[in-house]
Amino acid sequence: MTENISKLRIEGGTPLVGEVHVRGAKNLVPKAMVAALHGSTPSTLRNVPDLSDVEIVTTLVELHGAKVDYDRDAGVLTLNPAQDATTAAKNAEEIQLFGGNSRIPILMVGPLLHTLGTARIPNLGGCKIGDRPIDYHMAALRKFGAVVEKDDETGTTLIVPEEGLKGAEIVLNYPSVGATEQVLLTGVRAKGKTILRNAAIEPEIIDLIAVLQKMGAIIFINEDRTIVIEGVDELTGYDHTSLPDRNESASWASAALATGGDIFVRGADQKDMTAFLNQFRKMGGLYEVTAEGIRFTHPAQHTPGAQLKPIVFETNVHPGFMTDWQQPLVVALTQAKGASIVHETVYEERFGFTNALKQMGADIVVMRDCVGGAPCRFEGKGYGHSAIISGPTPLTGADIEVPDLRGGFSHIIAALAAKGTSHVSGVELIARGYENFEEKLKSLGANFEVLARKASKAPKPDAAIVVVEPEEVEVQD
């Protein structure tokens, strides 16, 4: 198990300048690992980042009998999918605990139902950014024919009927990423045809479809967000290179704006970041696209005294402005001259992270109305899902507790932009989505000290058969 930073002391006020390297997408790599469980032969995944989510999924699949070989330096992971119910039952107690460390494993249900005939979903939660029920997942699995054998306070056990899982027609009332992944990972081996309407079409979804297609799946994508899957009896292994992590790339870009810096993000890909780049440019940020990556620069680096401009935007499913980009960019907006408006339409509670920013001196008002955009599904429901950010406001150091992955990175950015000393706790959450976080901060000239580290805990007994943790899914975090 690795040991991650849990607490930092940060001395802010220094622009971040330098280069960071971004590898494969957190929102694709663990899912591609799950897809490999379908294969009759080993799979090789390239451009794999060293993240805690990768470690957790590795542990889970190995507890089911599969084998993983991961070369961290090269970023190459090989997964031998051989698994059996005996191994899974023997390790059930350890599987139960590891299911609670990540939201990704609920996606293991489909492959495990096909290969082992049973799976168990515990009643667990996720990041505090809004409602994340597993209703979409359960409804989809029932459509395929999965039967709820047991439903109690600790979770739900599913089994496959004698005739196996069958293709189904599924309509999502929201283009949920997690539910779309569930349907893809289950439908590829279900008997007959599966039709998914109102599907998510994020770049990571398209890359997962590419993985499954290499394995032998038959999947059609129509223009109206409809995905058609023709089930096959067997899938083989794959050799695939993950698309780069557009969320991490946008996070470092926002860090350049918030701190007045200049950061080259090696591996960043323009084509999957167009919505972000448009807003970055409207704020006055400068970027240069090269074959190796994208350089993101605060305008004052070229024109002394230049200030950021306010913007108005709303988050949405792809190809809209991704919700995961919102939090880091809001930190930069506290330094823009004028009033910016952000309308969050994906997660109803995503502005909780702004409490720490206000503590540091930011002028942010969170409202229940749909401000700055068309009425969304949260209208009239009492959620604070719009924010007005007025600036520029000087930020000062504070003691902060990291609330979630993207909010945590945003707090780190704020501390680096602020004058004075900040103490940030709960930093280990950031390791879920940011590879080599400590080394990257050092390479950019950040002034910080590690006050504490937290080792990943070894599993302890707790009853289960095959366990995964729920994720909601409307858009990945």
CSV table of C-alpha atoms in Angstrom, one decimal:
chain,number,residue,atom,x,y,z
A,1,MET,CA,0.0,0.0,0.0
A,2,THR,CA,1.2,3.5,-0.8
A,3,GLU,CA,1.4,6.4,1.7
A,4,ASN,CA,-0.3,9.6,0.7
A,5,ILE,CA,0.0,13.2,2.0
A,6,SER,CA,-2.8,13.9,4.5
A,7,LYS,CA,-1.8,17.4,5.8
A,8,LEU,CA,0.1,20.3,4.2
A,9,ARG,CA,1.3,23.7,5.4
A,10,ILE,CA,1.3,26.0,2.4
A,11,GLU,CA,2.9,29.4,2.1
A,12,GLY,CA,0.9,31.2,-0.6
A,13,GLY,CA,1.5,34.1,-2.9
A,14,THR,CA,4.0,32.6,-5.3
A,15,PRO,CA,3.0,32.1,-9.0
A,16,LEU,CA,3.1,28.4,-10.1
A,17,VAL,CA,5.6,28.2,-13.0
A,18,GLY,CA,6.9,25.1,-14.7
A,19,GLU,CA,5.8,21.8,-16.3
A,20,VAL,CA,3.6,18.9,-15.2
A,21,HIS,CA,2.9,15.6,-17.0
A,22,VAL,CA,-0.7,14.4,-17.2
A,23,ARG,CA,-1.2,10.7,-18.1
A,24,GLY,CA,-4.4,8.6,-18.6
A,25,ALA,CA,-7.9,9.7,-17.5
A,26,LYS,CA,-9.0,8.7,-14.0
A,27,ASN,CA,-12.5,8.5,-15.4
A,28,LEU,CA,-11.4,5.8,-17.9
A,29,VAL,CA,-8.6,3.7,-16.5
A,30,PRO,CA,-10.4,2.0,-13.6
A,31,LYS,CA,-13.4,1.3,-15.9
A,32,ALA,CA,-11.1,-0.2,-18.6
A,33,MET,CA,-9.6,-2.4,-15.9
A,34,VAL,CA,-13.2,-3.6,-15.0
A,35,ALA,CA,-13.8,-4.3,-18.7
A,36,ALA,CA,-10.8,-6.6,-18.8
A,37,LEU,CA,-12.7,-8.9,-16.4
A,38,HIS,CA,-14.8,-9.9,-19.5
A,39,GLY,CA,-11.8,-11.1,-21.5
A,40,SER,CA,-10.9,-14.7,-22.1
A,41,THR,CA,-7.3,-13.5,-22.5
A,42,PRO,CA,-5.1,-10.9,-20.7
A,43,SER,CA,-5.4,-7.2,-21.5
A,44,THR,CA,-2.8,-4.5,-21.6
A,45,LEU,CA,-3.6,-0.9,-20.7
A,46,ARG,CA,-1.1,1.9,-21.4
A,47,ASN,CA,-0.7,5.5,-20.2
A,48,VAL,CA,-1.9,4.4,-16.7
A,49,PRO,CA,-1.5,7.0,-13.9
A,50,ASP,CA,-0.4,5.9,-10.4
A,51,LEU,CA,-3.7,6.7,-8.6
A,52,SER,CA,-5.4,5.3,-5.5
A,53,ASP,CA,-8.4,4.3,-7.6
A,54,VAL,CA,-6.1,2.2,-9.7
A,55,GLU,CA,-4.7,0.6,-6.6
A,56,ILE,CA,-8.2,-0.1,-5.2
A,57,VAL,CA,-9.5,-1.7,-8.4
A,58,THR,CA,-6.3,-3.7,-8.6
A,59,THR,CA,-6.9,-5.1,-5.1
A,60,LEU,CA,-10.5,-5.9,-5.8
A,61,VAL,CA,-9.9,-7.8,-9.1
A,62,GLU,CA,-7.1,-9.7,-7.4
A,63,LEU,CA,-9.3,-10.7,-4.5
A,64,HIS,CA,-11.5,-12.3,-7.2
A,65,GLY,CA,-8.7,-14.3,-8.6
A,66,ALA,CA,-7.5,-12.0,-11.4
A,67,LYS,CA,-3.8,-11.0,-11.6
A,68,VAL,CA,-2.5,-7.5,-12.3
A,69,ASP,CA,1.0,-6.5,-13.2
A,70,TYR,CA,1.6,-2.7,-13.1
A,71,ASP,CA,4.8,-1.0,-14.2
A,72,ARG,CA,4.3,2.5,-12.6
A,73,ASP,CA,7.2,4.2,-14.3
A,74,ALA,CA,6.2,3.0,-17.8
A,75,GLY,CA,2.5,3.4,-17.1
A,76,VAL,CA,1.7,0.0,-18.4
A,77,LEU,CA,-0.8,-2.4,-16.7
A,78,THR,CA,-1.5,-6.0,-17.7
A,79,LEU,CA,-4.6,-7.7,-16.3
A,80,ASN,CA,-5.1,-11.5,-16.5
A,81,PRO,CA,-8.9,-11.8,-16.0
A,82,ALA,CA,-9.0,-15.4,-14.7
A,83,GLN,CA,-11.3,-15.3,-11.7
A,84,ASP,CA,-13.4,-17.8,-9.7
A,85,ALA,CA,-16.2,-17.9,-7.2
A,86,THR,CA,-14.1,-19.9,-4.7
A,87,THR,CA,-11.5,-17.2,-4.5
A,88,ALA,CA,-14.1,-14.5,-4.3
A,89,ALA,CA,-15.9,-16.3,-1.5
A,90,LYS,CA,-12.7,-16.9,0.4
A,91,ASN,CA,-11.8,-13.2,0.2
A,92,ALA,CA,-15.3,-11.9,0.7
A,93,GLU,CA,-14.5,-10.1,3.9
A,94,GLU,CA,-11.6,-8.2,2.4
A,95,ILE,CA,-13.7,-7.4,-0.7
A,96,GLN,CA,-16.4,-5.8,1.5
A,97,LEU,CA,-13.9,-3.3,3.0
A,98,PHE,CA,-12.2,-2.4,-0.2
A,99,GLY,CA,-15.6,-1.7,-1.8
A,100,GLY,CA,-16.0,1.2,0.6
A,101,ASN,CA,-12.9,3.0,-0.6
A,102,SER,CA,-14.0,3.9,-4.1
A,103,ARG,CA,-17.2,4.5,-6.0
A,104,ILE,CA,-15.8,2.8,-9.2
A,105,PRO,CA,-16.5,-0.9,-8.2
A,106,ILE,CA,-20.2,-0.8,-8.7
A,107,LEU,CA,-19.3,-1.1,-12.3
A,108,MET,CA,-17.9,-4.6,-11.6
A,109,VAL,CA,-21.4,-5.9,-11.1
A,110,GLY,CA,-22.1,-6.6,-14.8
A,111,PRO,CA,-18.8,-8.5,-15.5
A,112,LEU,CA,-19.1,-10.4,-12.2
A,113,LEU,CA,-22.7,-11.4,-12.9
A,114,HIS,CA,-21.7,-12.8,-16.2
A,115,THR,CA,-18.7,-14.7,-14.9
A,116,LEU,CA,-19.6,-15.6,-11.3
A,117,GLY,CA,-23.4,-15.4,-11.3
A,118,THR,CA,-23.6,-13.1,-8.3
A,119,ALA,CA,-22.6,-9.7,-7.0
A,120,ARG,CA,-23.3,-7.7,-3.8
A,121,ILE,CA,-23.7,-3.9,-3.6
A,122,PRO,CA,-23.3,-2.4,-0.1
A,123,ASN,CA,-25.2,0.7,1.0
A,124,LEU,CA,-22.4,3.2,0.9
A,125,GLY,CA,-21.9,6.9,0.0
A,126,GLY,CA,-19.6,9.0,-2.1
A,127,CYS,CA,-18.2,12.5,-2.2
A,128,LYS,CA,-20.3,15.2,-0.6
A,129,ILE,CA,-21.3,17.0,-3.8
A,130,GLY,CA,-24.9,16.0,-4.2
A,131,ASP,CA,-27.2,13.1,-4.3
A,132,ARG,CA,-25.6,9.9,-5.7
A,133,PRO,CA,-28.2,7.1,-5.5
A,134,ILE,CA,-27.7,3.8,-7.3
A,135,ASP,CA,-31.2,3.8,-8.7
A,136,TYR,CA,-30.1,4.0,-12.3
A,137,HIS,CA,-27.7,1.1,-11.8
A,138,MET,CA,-30.3,-1.1,-10.1
A,139,ALA,CA,-33.0,-0.3,-12.6
A,140,ALA,CA,-30.7,-1.2,-15.5
A,141,LEU,CA,-29.5,-4.4,-13.9
A,142,ARG,CA,-33.1,-5.5,-13.3
A,143,LYS,CA,-33.9,-4.8,-16.9
A,144,PHE,CA,-31.1,-7.2,-17.9
A,145,GLY,CA,-32.8,-9.8,-15.7
A,146,ALA,CA,-30.7,-9.7,-12.6
A,147,VAL,CA,-32.7,-10.8,-9.6
A,148,VAL,CA,-32.4,-9.3,-6.1
A,149,GLU,CA,-31.8,-12.3,-3.9
A,150,LYS,CA,-31.4,-10.3,-0.7
A,151,ASP,CA,-31.9,-6.6,0.2
A,152,ASP,CA,-31.0,-5.6,3.8
A,153,GLU,CA,-29.4,-2.8,5.8
A,154,THR,CA,-25.9,-3.7,4.7
A,155,GLY,CA,-26.6,-3.9,1.0
A,156,THR,CA,-28.1,-5.8,-1.9
A,157,THR,CA,-27.2,-9.2,-3.4
A,158,LEU,CA,-27.9,-9.8,-7.0
A,159,ILE,CA,-28.0,-13.2,-8.9
A,160,VAL,CA,-28.3,-14.2,-12.5
A,161,PRO,CA,-31.3,-16.4,-13.5
A,162,GLU,CA,-30.7,-19.7,-15.2
A,163,GLU,CA,-31.4,-18.3,-18.6
A,164,GLY,CA,-28.7,-15.7,-18.1
A,165,LEU,CA,-28.8,-11.9,-18.6
A,166,LYS,CA,-30.8,-10.7,-21.6
A,167,GLY,CA,-30.6,-7.5,-23.7
A,168,ALA,CA,-33.0,-4.7,-22.8
A,169,GLU,CA,-34.3,-1.3,-23.8
A,170,ILE,CA,-33.3,1.3,-21.2
A,171,VAL,CA,-34.1,5.0,-21.1
A,172,LEU,CA,-32.2,7.3,-18.8
A,173,ASN,CA,-34.0,10.3,-17.5
A,174,TYR,CA,-30.6,12.0,-17.3
A,175,PRO,CA,-27.5,11.2,-19.4
A,176,SER,CA,-25.7,9.6,-16.5
A,177,VAL,CA,-22.1,8.6,-17.0
A,178,GLY,CA,-22.1,5.9,-14.4
A,179,ALA,CA,-25.4,4.3,-15.6
A,180,THR,CA,-24.1,4.4,-19.2
A,181,GLU,CA,-21.0,2.6,-18.2
A,182,GLN,CA,-23.1,0.1,-16.3
A,183,VAL,CA,-25.2,-0.7,-19.4
A,184,LEU,CA,-22.1,-0.9,-21.6
A,185,LEU,CA,-20.3,-3.3,-19.3
A,186,THR,CA,-23.3,-5.5,-18.7
A,187,GLY,CA,-24.9,-5.4,-22.2
A,188,VAL,CA,-21.8,-6.5,-24.2
A,189,ARG,CA,-22.4,-10.1,-23.0
A,190,ALA,CA,-26.1,-10.1,-22.5
A,191,LYS,CA,-28.1,-12.2,-24.9
A,192,GLY,CA,-29.7,-10.2,-27.7
A,193,LYS,CA,-29.8,-6.5,-28.3
A,194,THR,CA,-29.6,-3.7,-25.8
A,195,ILE,CA,-30.8,-0.2,-26.6
A,196,LEU,CA,-29.8,2.7,-24.3
A,197,ARG,CA,-31.5,6.0,-24.9
A,198,ASN,CA,-30.3,9.4,-23.5
A,199,ALA,CA,-26.9,8.0,-22.9
A,200,ALA,CA,-23.8,9.9,-21.8
A,201,ILE,CA,-21.3,10.5,-24.6
A,202,GLU,CA,-18.3,11.9,-22.7
A,203,PRO,CA,-14.9,11.3,-24.2
A,204,GLU,CA,-14.2,8.7,-21.5
A,205,ILE,CA,-17.4,6.8,-22.5
A,206,ILE,CA,-16.3,6.8,-26.2
A,207,ASP,CA,-12.8,5.5,-25.1
A,208,LEU,CA,-14.5,2.8,-23.0
A,209,ILE,CA,-16.5,1.8,-26.1
A,210,ALA,CA,-13.2,1.6,-28.0
A,211,VAL,CA,-11.8,-0.7,-25.4
A,212,LEU,CA,-14.9,-3.0,-25.5
A,213,GLN,CA,-14.8,-3.0,-29.3
A,214,LYS,CA,-11.2,-4.1,-29.3
A,215,MET,CA,-12.4,-7.0,-27.1
A,216,GLY,CA,-15.0,-8.1,-29.7
A,217,ALA,CA,-18.1,-6.1,-28.6
A,218,ILE,CA,-20.5,-4.8,-31.2
A,219,ILE,CA,-21.6,-1.2,-30.2
A,220,PHE,CA,-23.3,1.4,-32.3
A,221,ILE,CA,-23.5,5.1,-31.3
A,222,ASN,CA,-26.3,7.2,-32.9
A,223,GLU,CA,-26.5,11.0,-33.1
A,224,ASP,CA,-29.5,11.2,-30.7
A,225,ARG,CA,-27.6,9.9,-27.6
A,226,THR,CA,-28.7,6.3,-28.4
A,227,ILE,CA,-26.3,3.5,-28.0
A,228,VAL,CA,-27.1,0.0,-29.4
A,229,ILE,CA,-25.2,-3.0,-28.1
A,230,GLU,CA,-25.5,-6.4,-29.8
A,231,GLY,CA,-24.4,-9.0,-27.1
A,232,VAL,CA,-21.7,-11.5,-27.9
A,233,ASP,CA,-20.9,-14.8,-26.2
A,234,GLU,CA,-17.2,-14.1,-25.6
A,235,LEU,CA,-14.8,-11.2,-25.4
A,236,THR,CA,-11.0,-11.4,-25.6
A,237,GLY,CA,-8.3,-9.1,-24.1
A,238,TYR,CA,-7.3,-5.8,-25.5
A,239,ASP,CA,-4.3,-3.5,-26.0
A,240,HIS,CA,-5.3,0.1,-25.4
A,241,THR,CA,-3.7,3.5,-24.6
A,242,SER,CA,-5.9,5.6,-22.4
A,243,LEU,CA,-6.9,9.1,-23.5
A,244,PRO,CA,-5.3,11.8,-21.3
A,245,ASP,CA,-7.0,13.2,-18.2
A,246,ARG,CA,-8.8,16.3,-19.3
A,247,ASN,CA,-9.9,17.0,-15.7
A,248,GLU,CA,-6.4,17.2,-14.3
A,249,SER,CA,-5.3,19.2,-17.3
A,250,ALA,CA,-8.0,21.8,-16.6
A,251,SER,CA,-7.2,21.8,-12.9
A,252,TRP,CA,-3.6,22.8,-13.6
A,253,ALA,CA,-4.7,25.4,-16.1
A,254,SER,CA,-7.0,27.0,-13.4
A,255,ALA,CA,-4.0,26.9,-11.0
A,256,ALA,CA,-2.0,29.0,-13.5
A,257,LEU,CA,-4.8,31.6,-13.5
A,258,ALA,CA,-5.4,31.6,-9.8
A,259,THR,CA,-1.8,32.1,-8.8
A,260,GLY,CA,-0.7,34.3,-11.8
A,261,GLY,CA,1.5,31.6,-13.1
A,262,ASP,CA,2.6,29.8,-16.3
A,263,ILE,CA,2.2,26.0,-16.5
A,264,PHE,CA,2.9,23.7,-19.4
A,265,VAL,CA,0.7,20.6,-19.1
A,266,ARG,CA,2.4,17.8,-21.0
A,267,GLY,CA,-0.1,15.3,-22.3
A,268,ALA,CA,-3.1,17.8,-22.4
A,269,ASP,CA,-5.3,17.3,-25.4
A,270,GLN,CA,-7.2,20.2,-27.0
A,271,LYS,CA,-10.0,18.3,-28.7
A,272,ASP,CA,-11.6,17.1,-25.4
A,273,MET,CA,-11.2,20.5,-23.7
A,274,THR,CA,-12.8,22.9,-26.1
A,275,ALA,CA,-15.6,24.1,-23.7
A,276,PHE,CA,-13.0,24.8,-21.0
A,277,LEU,CA,-10.6,26.5,-23.4
A,278,ASN,CA,-13.3,28.9,-24.6
A,279,GLN,CA,-14.0,30.1,-21.0
A,280,PHE,CA,-10.3,30.2,-20.2
A,281,ARG,CA,-9.8,32.5,-23.2
A,282,LYS,CA,-12.8,34.7,-22.3
A,283,MET,CA,-11.3,35.2,-18.8
A,284,GLY,CA,-8.2,36.6,-20.5
A,285,GLY,CA,-6.1,33.5,-20.0
A,286,LEU,CA,-3.5,32.6,-22.7
A,287,TYR,CA,-2.9,29.1,-24.0
A,288,GLU,CA,-0.6,27.6,-26.6
A,289,VAL,CA,-1.4,24.2,-28.1
A,290,THR,CA,1.5,22.0,-29.1
A,291,ALA,CA,1.9,18.4,-30.2
A,292,GLU,CA,3.2,17.6,-26.7
A,293,GLY,CA,0.6,19.4,-24.6
A,294,ILE,CA,-0.9,22.9,-23.8
A,295,ARG,CA,0.8,25.8,-22.1
A,296,PHE,CA,-1.5,27.8,-19.8
A,297,THR,CA,-0.5,31.4,-18.8
A,298,HIS,CA,-1.9,34.2,-16.7
A,299,PRO,CA,-2.1,37.4,-18.9
A,300,ALA,CA,0.1,39.3,-16.4
A,301,GLN,CA,3.0,37.0,-17.3
A,302,HIS,CA,3.1,38.8,-20.7
A,303,THR,CA,1.5,42.1,-19.8
A,304,PRO,CA,2.3,43.3,-16.3
A,305,GLY,CA,-0.8,44.4,-14.4
A,306,ALA,CA,-3.2,42.6,-16.7
A,307,GLN,CA,-6.2,41.3,-14.8
A,308,LEU,CA,-8.6,38.4,-15.4
A,309,LYS,CA,-12.1,39.1,-16.8
A,310,PRO,CA,-15.4,37.9,-15.3
A,311,ILE,CA,-17.4,35.3,-17.2
A,312,VAL,CA,-20.9,33.7,-17.1
A,313,PHE,CA,-21.3,30.0,-17.7
A,314,GLU,CA,-23.1,26.8,-16.7
A,315,THR,CA,-22.0,23.3,-16.3
A,316,ASN,CA,-23.6,20.5,-18.3
A,317,VAL,CA,-23.0,17.0,-19.7
A,318,HIS,CA,-20.6,16.7,-22.6
A,319,PRO,CA,-20.1,18.5,-24.9
A,320,GLY,CA,-20.9,21.2,-22.3
A,321,PHE,CA,-18.7,22.7,-19.6
A,322,MET,CA,-17.8,19.7,-17.4
A,323,THR,CA,-18.8,20.0,-13.7
A,324,ASP,CA,-15.3,18.8,-12.6
A,325,TRP,CA,-13.8,21.9,-14.2
A,326,GLN,CA,-16.1,24.3,-12.3
A,327,GLN,CA,-14.5,24.1,-8.8
A,328,PRO,CA,-10.9,24.9,-9.8
A,329,LEU,CA,-12.0,27.7,-12.1
A,330,VAL,CA,-14.1,29.3,-9.4
A,331,VAL,CA,-10.9,29.9,-7.4
A,332,ALA,CA,-9.5,31.7,-10.4
A,333,LEU,CA,-12.7,33.8,-10.8
A,334,THR,CA,-12.2,35.2,-7.3
A,335,GLN,CA,-9.3,37.1,-8.8
A,336,ALA,CA,-11.2,38.4,-11.9
A,337,LYS,CA,-12.2,42.0,-12.0
A,338,GLY,CA,-16.0,42.1,-11.8
A,339,ALA,CA,-18.9,39.7,-11.1
A,340,SER,CA,-18.9,36.2,-12.5
A,341,ILE,CA,-21.9,33.8,-12.5
A,342,VAL,CA,-21.7,30.0,-12.4
A,343,HIS,CA,-24.8,27.9,-12.8
A,344,GLU,CA,-24.2,24.3,-11.7
A,345,THR,CA,-26.7,21.9,-13.4
A,346,VAL,CA,-25.1,18.5,-12.7
A,347,TYR,CA,-24.6,18.2,-8.9
A,348,GLU,CA,-26.9,20.1,-6.7
A,349,GLU,CA,-24.5,20.5,-3.8
A,350,ARG,CA,-21.2,21.2,-5.5
A,351,PHE,CA,-20.8,24.7,-4.1
A,352,GLY,CA,-20.1,23.5,-0.6
A,353,PHE,CA,-16.4,23.9,-1.2
A,354,THR,CA,-16.9,27.7,-1.5
A,355,ASN,CA,-17.3,28.0,2.3
A,356,ALA,CA,-13.6,27.6,2.7
A,357,LEU,CA,-13.0,30.2,0.0
A,358,LYS,CA,-15.2,32.7,1.8
A,359,GLN,CA,-13.3,32.0,5.0
A,360,MET,CA,-10.2,33.0,3.0
A,361,GLY,CA,-11.7,36.3,1.9
A,362,ALA,CA,-13.6,35.4,-1.3
A,363,ASP,CA,-16.8,37.3,-2.1
A,364,ILE,CA,-19.1,34.4,-3.2
A,365,VAL,CA,-22.9,34.3,-2.9
A,366,VAL,CA,-24.6,30.9,-3.5
A,367,MET,CA,-28.2,31.1,-4.6
A,368,ARG,CA,-31.1,28.6,-5.0
A,369,ASP,CA,-32.2,30.2,-8.3
A,370,CYS,CA,-31.1,29.2,-11.8
A,371,VAL,CA,-28.8,32.3,-12.3
A,372,GLY,CA,-27.0,32.9,-15.5
A,373,GLY,CA,-28.7,30.2,-17.6
A,374,ALA,CA,-31.9,28.5,-18.5
A,375,PRO,CA,-34.0,26.8,-15.8
A,376,CYS,CA,-32.5,23.4,-14.9
A,377,ARG,CA,-33.7,20.3,-13.2
A,378,PHE,CA,-32.9,21.8,-9.8
A,379,GLU,CA,-35.2,24.8,-10.2
A,380,GLY,CA,-37.5,25.3,-7.3
A,381,LYS,CA,-36.0,22.4,-5.2
A,382,GLY,CA,-34.1,24.6,-2.8
A,383,TYR,CA,-30.6,23.6,-3.7
A,384,GLY,CA,-27.8,26.2,-3.7
A,385,HIS,CA,-26.7,25.6,-7.3
A,386,SER,CA,-25.8,29.0,-8.7
A,387,ALA,CA,-22.9,31.2,-7.5
A,388,ILE,CA,-22.0,34.9,-8.0
A,389,ILE,CA,-18.3,35.5,-7.6
A,390,SER,CA,-17.2,39.1,-7.2
A,391,GLY,CA,-13.5,40.1,-7.5
A,392,PRO,CA,-10.8,40.6,-7.4
A,393,THR,CA,-10.6,39.8,-3.7
A,394,PRO,CA,-7.3,39.2,-1.8
A,395,LEU,CA,-7.2,35.7,-0.3
A,396,THR,CA,-5.5,35.0,3.1
A,397,GLY,CA,-4.3,31.8,4.5
A,398,ALA,CA,-6.7,29.6,6.6
A,399,ASP,CA,-7.1,26.1,8.1
A,400,ILE,CA,-9.0,24.0,5.6
A,401,GLU,CA,-10.4,20.5,5.5
A,402,VAL,CA,-10.6,18.9,2.0
A,403,PRO,CA,-14.3,18.0,1.3
A,404,ASP,CA,-13.9,15.9,-2.0
A,405,LEU,CA,-11.5,15.4,-4.9
A,406,ARG,CA,-12.0,18.4,-7.1
A,407,GLY,CA,-13.0,20.7,-4.2
A,408,GLY,CA,-9.8,19.6,-2.4
A,409,PHE,CA,-7.6,20.5,-5.4
A,410,SER,CA,-9.5,23.8,-5.5
A,411,HIS,CA,-8.6,24.5,-1.9
A,412,ILE,CA,-5.0,23.7,-2.6
A,413,ILE,CA,-5.0,26.3,-5.4
A,414,ALA,CA,-6.7,28.9,-3.1
A,415,ALA,CA,-4.0,28.3,-0.5
A,416,LEU,CA,-1.3,28.7,-3.1
A,417,ALA,CA,-2.8,31.9,-4.3
A,418,ALA,CA,-3.4,33.3,-0.8
A,419,LYS,CA,-1.1,35.5,1.2
A,420,GLY,CA,0.1,33.9,4.4
A,421,THR,CA,0.0,30.4,5.8
A,422,SER,CA,-2.7,27.7,5.2
A,423,HIS,CA,-3.0,24.3,6.8
A,424,VAL,CA,-4.9,21.9,4.6
A,425,SER,CA,-6.1,18.5,6.0
A,426,GLY,CA,-7.6,15.5,4.3
A,427,VAL,CA,-5.2,15.9,1.3
A,428,GLU,CA,-5.1,12.1,0.8
A,429,LEU,CA,-8.4,12.4,-1.1
A,430,ILE,CA,-6.6,14.3,-3.9
A,431,ALA,CA,-4.5,11.1,-4.6
A,432,ARG,CA,-7.6,9.6,-6.1
A,433,GLY,CA,-7.4,11.8,-9.2
A,434,TYR,CA,-4.0,13.6,-9.2
A,435,GLU,CA,-0.9,11.5,-9.9
A,436,ASN,CA,2.4,12.4,-8.1
A,437,PHE,CA,0.7,15.4,-6.6
A,438,GLU,CA,3.5,16.3,-4.2
A,439,GLU,CA,6.2,16.1,-6.9
A,440,LYS,CA,4.2,18.2,-9.3
A,441,LEU,CA,3.7,20.9,-6.7
A,442,LYS,CA,7.5,20.9,-6.2
A,443,SER,CA,8.2,21.2,-9.9
A,444,LEU,CA,6.0,24.3,-10.1
A,445,GLY,CA,7.8,26.0,-7.3
A,446,ALA,CA,5.1,25.8,-4.7
A,447,ASN,CA,6.1,26.6,-1.2
A,448,PHE,CA,4.8,23.9,1.1
A,449,GLU,CA,5.6,21.4,3.8
A,450,VAL,CA,4.2,18.0,4.4
A,451,LEU,CA,2.9,17.8,8.0
A,452,ALA,CA,1.5,14.3,7.9
A,453,ARG,CA,1.0,11.3,5.7
A,454,LYS,CA,-1.6,8.5,5.8
A,455,ALA,CA,-0.9,5.0,4.7
A,456,SER,CA,-3.6,3.0,2.9
A,457,LYS,CA,-5.1,0.7,5.5
A,458,ALA,CA,-5.0,-3.1,5.0
A,459,PRO,CA,-8.5,-4.7,4.8
A,460,LYS,CA,-10.2,-6.1,7.9
A,461,PRO,CA,-13.0,-8.8,8.0
A,462,ASP,CA,-16.6,-7.8,7.2
A,463,ALA,CA,-19.1,-10.1,5.7
A,464,ALA,CA,-19.9,-10.2,2.0
A,465,ILE,CA,-19.8,-12.3,-1.2
A,466,VAL,CA,-18.8,-10.1,-4.0
A,467,VAL,CA,-18.9,-6.4,-3.1
A,468,VAL,CA,-18.8,-3.2,-4.9
A,469,GLU,CA,-19.6,0.4,-3.9
A,470,PRO,CA,-22.3,2.6,-5.5
A,471,GLU,CA,-21.5,5.6,-7.6
A,472,GLU,CA,-23.9,8.2,-8.9
A,473,VAL,CA,-23.0,8.9,-12.0
A,474,GLU,CA,-24.7,11.8,-13.4
A,475,VAL,CA,-21.3,13.0,-14.4
A,476,GLN,CA,-17.9,11.6,-13.0
A,477,ASP,CA,-16.1,13.4,-10.3
